[in-house]
Amino acid sequence: MTAGNSFDRLDDDDYPAYTMGRAAAMLGTTQGFLRALGEARLITPLRSEGGHRRYSRYQLRIAARARELVDQGTPIEAACRIIILEDQLEEAQRLNAEFRRAAGATGPSEA
C-alpha cells in the first residue's frame, strides 16, 4: 500500500490506523487494558507486517465504551458481554425496522 492510498483510508472507520500506544493514549487507558479486550474477544486488532497491533476508530469506540463500564465498577468480562449484547440488540432492532418497512411497502394499501 502506498502512502497516498493510506491517506485516502484515514476516513474509513475500519482502517487500522492507530498503534496500541496511540490507542491507549487516546482512550486514557493502558496497553494492558487493550490487550485484555483482545483476550476477551471484544475487539481483535489487525496486525502490521511487523506483528504490532493496529486499531481502527470503530474498535476505539468499542474500547471507550468498555472503559466507561469498567470505570463504573463493572468487571471487564461483564463489560465485554454487555457491549456484545448491546450490539446484538442494535442489530436486531435495525433488522426489525427493515422488515417492517418492507412489509409496509408490500402490504395491502389502506383506503
PDB file of C-alpha atoms in Angstrom:
ATOM      1  CA  MET A   1       0.000   0.000   0.000  1.00  0.00           C
ATOM      2  CA  THR A   2       1.416   3.368  -0.934  1.00  0.00           C
ATOM      3  CA  ALA A   3       1.358   6.416   1.289  1.00  0.00           C
ATOM      4  CA  GLY A   4      -1.270   8.012  -0.951  1.00  0.00           C
ATOM      5  CA  ASN A   5      -3.579   5.031  -0.506  1.00  0.00           C
ATOM      6  CA  SER A   6      -3.064   5.116   3.279  1.00  0.00           C
ATOM      7  CA  PHE A   7      -4.104   8.755   3.492  1.00  0.00           C
ATOM      8  CA  ASP A   8      -7.249   8.029   1.482  1.00  0.00           C
ATOM      9  CA  ARG A   9      -8.280   5.376   4.027  1.00  0.00           C
ATOM     10  CA  LEU A  10      -7.984   7.588   7.130  1.00  0.00           C
ATOM     11  CA  ASP A  11     -11.685   8.488   6.885  1.00  0.00           C
ATOM     12  CA  ASP A  12     -12.571   4.780   6.952  1.00  0.00           C
ATOM     13  CA  ASP A  13     -13.826   3.753  10.438  1.00  0.00           C
ATOM     14  CA  ASP A  14     -12.483   0.238   9.880  1.00  0.00           C
ATOM     15  CA  TYR A  15      -8.990   1.223   8.759  1.00  0.00           C
ATOM     16  CA  PRO A  16      -6.429   0.156  11.404  1.00  0.00           C
ATOM     17  CA  ALA A  17      -4.655   3.488  11.681  1.00  0.00           C
ATOM     18  CA  TYR A  18      -3.707   3.544  15.375  1.00  0.00           C
ATOM     19  CA  THR A  19      -0.880   1.762  17.149  1.00  0.00           C
ATOM     20  CA  MET A  20      -1.523   0.233  20.542  1.00  0.00           C
ATOM     21  CA  GLY A  21       0.363   3.026  22.288  1.00  0.00           C
ATOM     22  CA  ARG A  22      -1.541   5.747  20.449  1.00  0.00           C
ATOM     23  CA  ALA A  23      -4.879   3.979  21.023  1.00  0.00           C
ATOM     24  CA  ALA A  24      -4.186   3.634  24.753  1.00  0.00           C
ATOM     25  CA  ALA A  25      -3.195   7.302  24.985  1.00  0.00           C
ATOM     26  CA  MET A  26      -6.320   8.420  23.114  1.00  0.00           C
ATOM     27  CA  LEU A  27      -8.530   6.375  25.470  1.00  0.00           C
ATOM     28  CA  GLY A  28      -6.624   7.374  28.597  1.00  0.00           C
ATOM     29  CA  THR A  29      -6.032   3.737  29.474  1.00  0.00           C
ATOM     30  CA  THR A  30      -3.190   1.238  29.492  1.00  0.00           C
ATOM     31  CA  GLN A  31      -1.984  -1.055  26.775  1.00  0.00           C
ATOM     32  CA  GLY A  32      -2.805  -3.909  29.144  1.00  0.00           C
ATOM     33  CA  PHE A  33      -6.464  -2.858  29.082  1.00  0.00           C
ATOM     34  CA  LEU A  34      -6.475  -3.082  25.290  1.00  0.00           C
ATOM     35  CA  ARG A  35      -4.791  -6.488  25.471  1.00  0.00           C
ATOM     36  CA  ALA A  36      -7.487  -7.630  27.926  1.00  0.00           C
ATOM     37  CA  LEU A  37     -10.215  -6.552  25.493  1.00  0.00           C
ATOM     38  CA  GLY A  38      -8.491  -8.618  22.835  1.00  0.00           C
ATOM     39  CA  GLU A  39      -8.228 -11.626  25.147  1.00  0.00           C
ATOM     40  CA  ALA A  40     -11.949 -11.284  25.926  1.00  0.00           C
ATOM     41  CA  ARG A  41     -12.510 -11.188  22.139  1.00  0.00           C
ATOM     42  CA  LEU A  42     -14.381  -7.914  22.277  1.00  0.00           C
ATOM     43  CA  ILE A  43     -12.055  -6.416  19.694  1.00  0.00           C
ATOM     44  CA  THR A  44      -9.463  -8.105  17.504  1.00  0.00           C
ATOM     45  CA  PRO A  45      -6.865  -5.644  16.301  1.00  0.00           C
ATOM     46  CA  LEU A  46      -5.225  -6.214  12.964  1.00  0.00           C
ATOM     47  CA  ARG A  47      -1.500  -6.791  12.932  1.00  0.00           C
ATOM     48  CA  SER A  48       1.076  -4.814  10.993  1.00  0.00           C
ATOM     49  CA  GLU A  49       3.676  -6.637   8.914  1.00  0.00           C
ATOM     50  CA  GLY A  50       5.926  -6.416  11.970  1.00  0.00           C
ATOM     51  CA  GLY A  51       3.270  -8.033  14.185  1.00  0.00           C
ATOM     52  CA  HIS A  52       2.222  -4.867  16.028  1.00  0.00           C
ATOM     53  CA  ARG A  53      -1.430  -4.361  16.955  1.00  0.00           C
ATOM     54  CA  ARG A  54      -3.299  -1.716  14.947  1.00  0.00           C
ATOM     55  CA  TYR A  55      -6.729  -0.375  15.911  1.00  0.00           C
ATOM     56  CA  SER A  56      -9.495   1.260  13.890  1.00  0.00           C
ATOM     57  CA  ARG A  57     -11.686   4.137  15.021  1.00  0.00           C
ATOM     58  CA  TYR A  58     -14.596   1.687  15.291  1.00  0.00           C
ATOM     59  CA  GLN A  59     -12.562  -0.507  17.636  1.00  0.00           C
ATOM     60  CA  LEU A  60     -11.569   2.535  19.677  1.00  0.00           C
ATOM     61  CA  ARG A  61     -15.253   3.447  20.153  1.00  0.00           C
ATOM     62  CA  ILE A  62     -15.936  -0.070  21.447  1.00  0.00           C
ATOM     63  CA  ALA A  63     -12.905   0.125  23.744  1.00  0.00           C
ATOM     64  CA  ALA A  64     -14.077   3.519  25.030  1.00  0.00           C
ATOM     65  CA  ARG A  65     -17.487   2.019  25.889  1.00  0.00           C
ATOM     66  CA  ALA A  66     -15.736  -0.833  27.708  1.00  0.00           C
ATOM     67  CA  ARG A  67     -13.619   1.629  29.651  1.00  0.00           C
ATOM     68  CA  GLU A  68     -16.746   3.583  30.603  1.00  0.00           C
ATOM     69  CA  LEU A  69     -18.350   0.445  32.041  1.00  0.00           C
ATOM     70  CA  VAL A  70     -15.171  -0.651  33.824  1.00  0.00           C
ATOM     71  CA  ASP A  71     -14.758   2.834  35.310  1.00  0.00           C
ATOM     72  CA  GLN A  72     -18.289   2.448  36.731  1.00  0.00           C
ATOM     73  CA  GLY A  73     -17.179  -0.727  38.525  1.00  0.00           C
ATOM     74  CA  THR A  74     -18.232  -3.402  36.028  1.00  0.00           C
ATOM     75  CA  PRO A  75     -15.739  -6.285  35.746  1.00  0.00           C
ATOM     76  CA  ILE A  76     -14.068  -6.335  32.333  1.00  0.00           C
ATOM     77  CA  GLU A  77     -15.586  -9.711  31.368  1.00  0.00           C
ATOM     78  CA  ALA A  78     -19.075  -8.434  32.196  1.00  0.00           C
ATOM     79  CA  ALA A  79     -18.422  -5.150  30.368  1.00  0.00           C
ATOM     80  CA  CYS A  80     -17.443  -7.083  27.253  1.00  0.00           C
ATOM     81  CA  ARG A  81     -20.582  -9.216  27.465  1.00  0.00           C
ATOM     82  CA  ILE A  82     -22.764  -6.114  27.934  1.00  0.00           C
ATOM     83  CA  ILE A  83     -21.249  -4.490  24.850  1.00  0.00           C
ATOM     84  CA  ILE A  84     -21.750  -7.633  22.779  1.00  0.00           C
ATOM     85  CA  LEU A  85     -25.397  -7.811  23.886  1.00  0.00           C
ATOM     86  CA  GLU A  86     -25.913  -4.103  23.161  1.00  0.00           C
ATOM     87  CA  ASP A  87     -24.506  -4.647  19.675  1.00  0.00           C
ATOM     88  CA  GLN A  88     -26.763  -7.669  19.090  1.00  0.00           C
ATOM     89  CA  LEU A  89     -29.805  -5.716  20.275  1.00  0.00           C
ATOM     90  CA  GLU A  90     -28.976  -2.786  17.997  1.00  0.00           C
ATOM     91  CA  GLU A  91     -28.619  -5.149  15.025  1.00  0.00           C
ATOM     92  CA  ALA A  92     -31.907  -6.920  15.848  1.00  0.00           C
ATOM     93  CA  GLN A  93     -33.704  -3.569  16.094  1.00  0.00           C
ATOM     94  CA  ARG A  94     -32.233  -2.483  12.754  1.00  0.00           C
ATOM     95  CA  LEU A  95     -33.369  -5.710  11.082  1.00  0.00           C
ATOM     96  CA  ASN A  96     -36.807  -5.445  12.670  1.00  0.00           C
ATOM     97  CA  ALA A  97     -37.226  -1.900  11.344  1.00  0.00           C
ATOM     98  CA  GLU A  98     -36.092  -3.071   7.900  1.00  0.00           C
ATOM     99  CA  PHE A  99     -38.619  -5.929   7.902  1.00  0.00           C
ATOM    100  CA  ARG A 100     -41.397  -3.589   8.997  1.00  0.00           C
ATOM    101  CA  ARG A 101     -40.579  -1.129   6.219  1.00  0.00           C
ATOM    102  CA  ALA A 102     -40.534  -3.948   3.663  1.00  0.00           C
ATOM    103  CA  ALA A 103     -43.816  -5.367   4.961  1.00  0.00           C
ATOM    104  CA  GLY A 104     -45.398  -1.926   4.853  1.00  0.00           C
ATOM    105  CA  ALA A 105     -44.242  -1.373   1.302  1.00  0.00           C
ATOM    106  CA  THR A 106     -45.633  -4.711   0.099  1.00  0.00           C
ATOM    107  CA  GLY A 107     -48.677  -4.941   2.375  1.00  0.00           C
ATOM    108  CA  PRO A 108     -52.252  -4.138   1.396  1.00  0.00           C
ATOM    109  CA  SER A 109     -52.965  -0.452   0.955  1.00  0.00           C
ATOM    110  CA  GLU A 110     -55.495   1.103   3.304  1.00  0.00           C
ATOM    111  CA  ALA A 111     -58.243   3.319   1.950  1.00  0.00           C
TER     112      ALA A 111
END
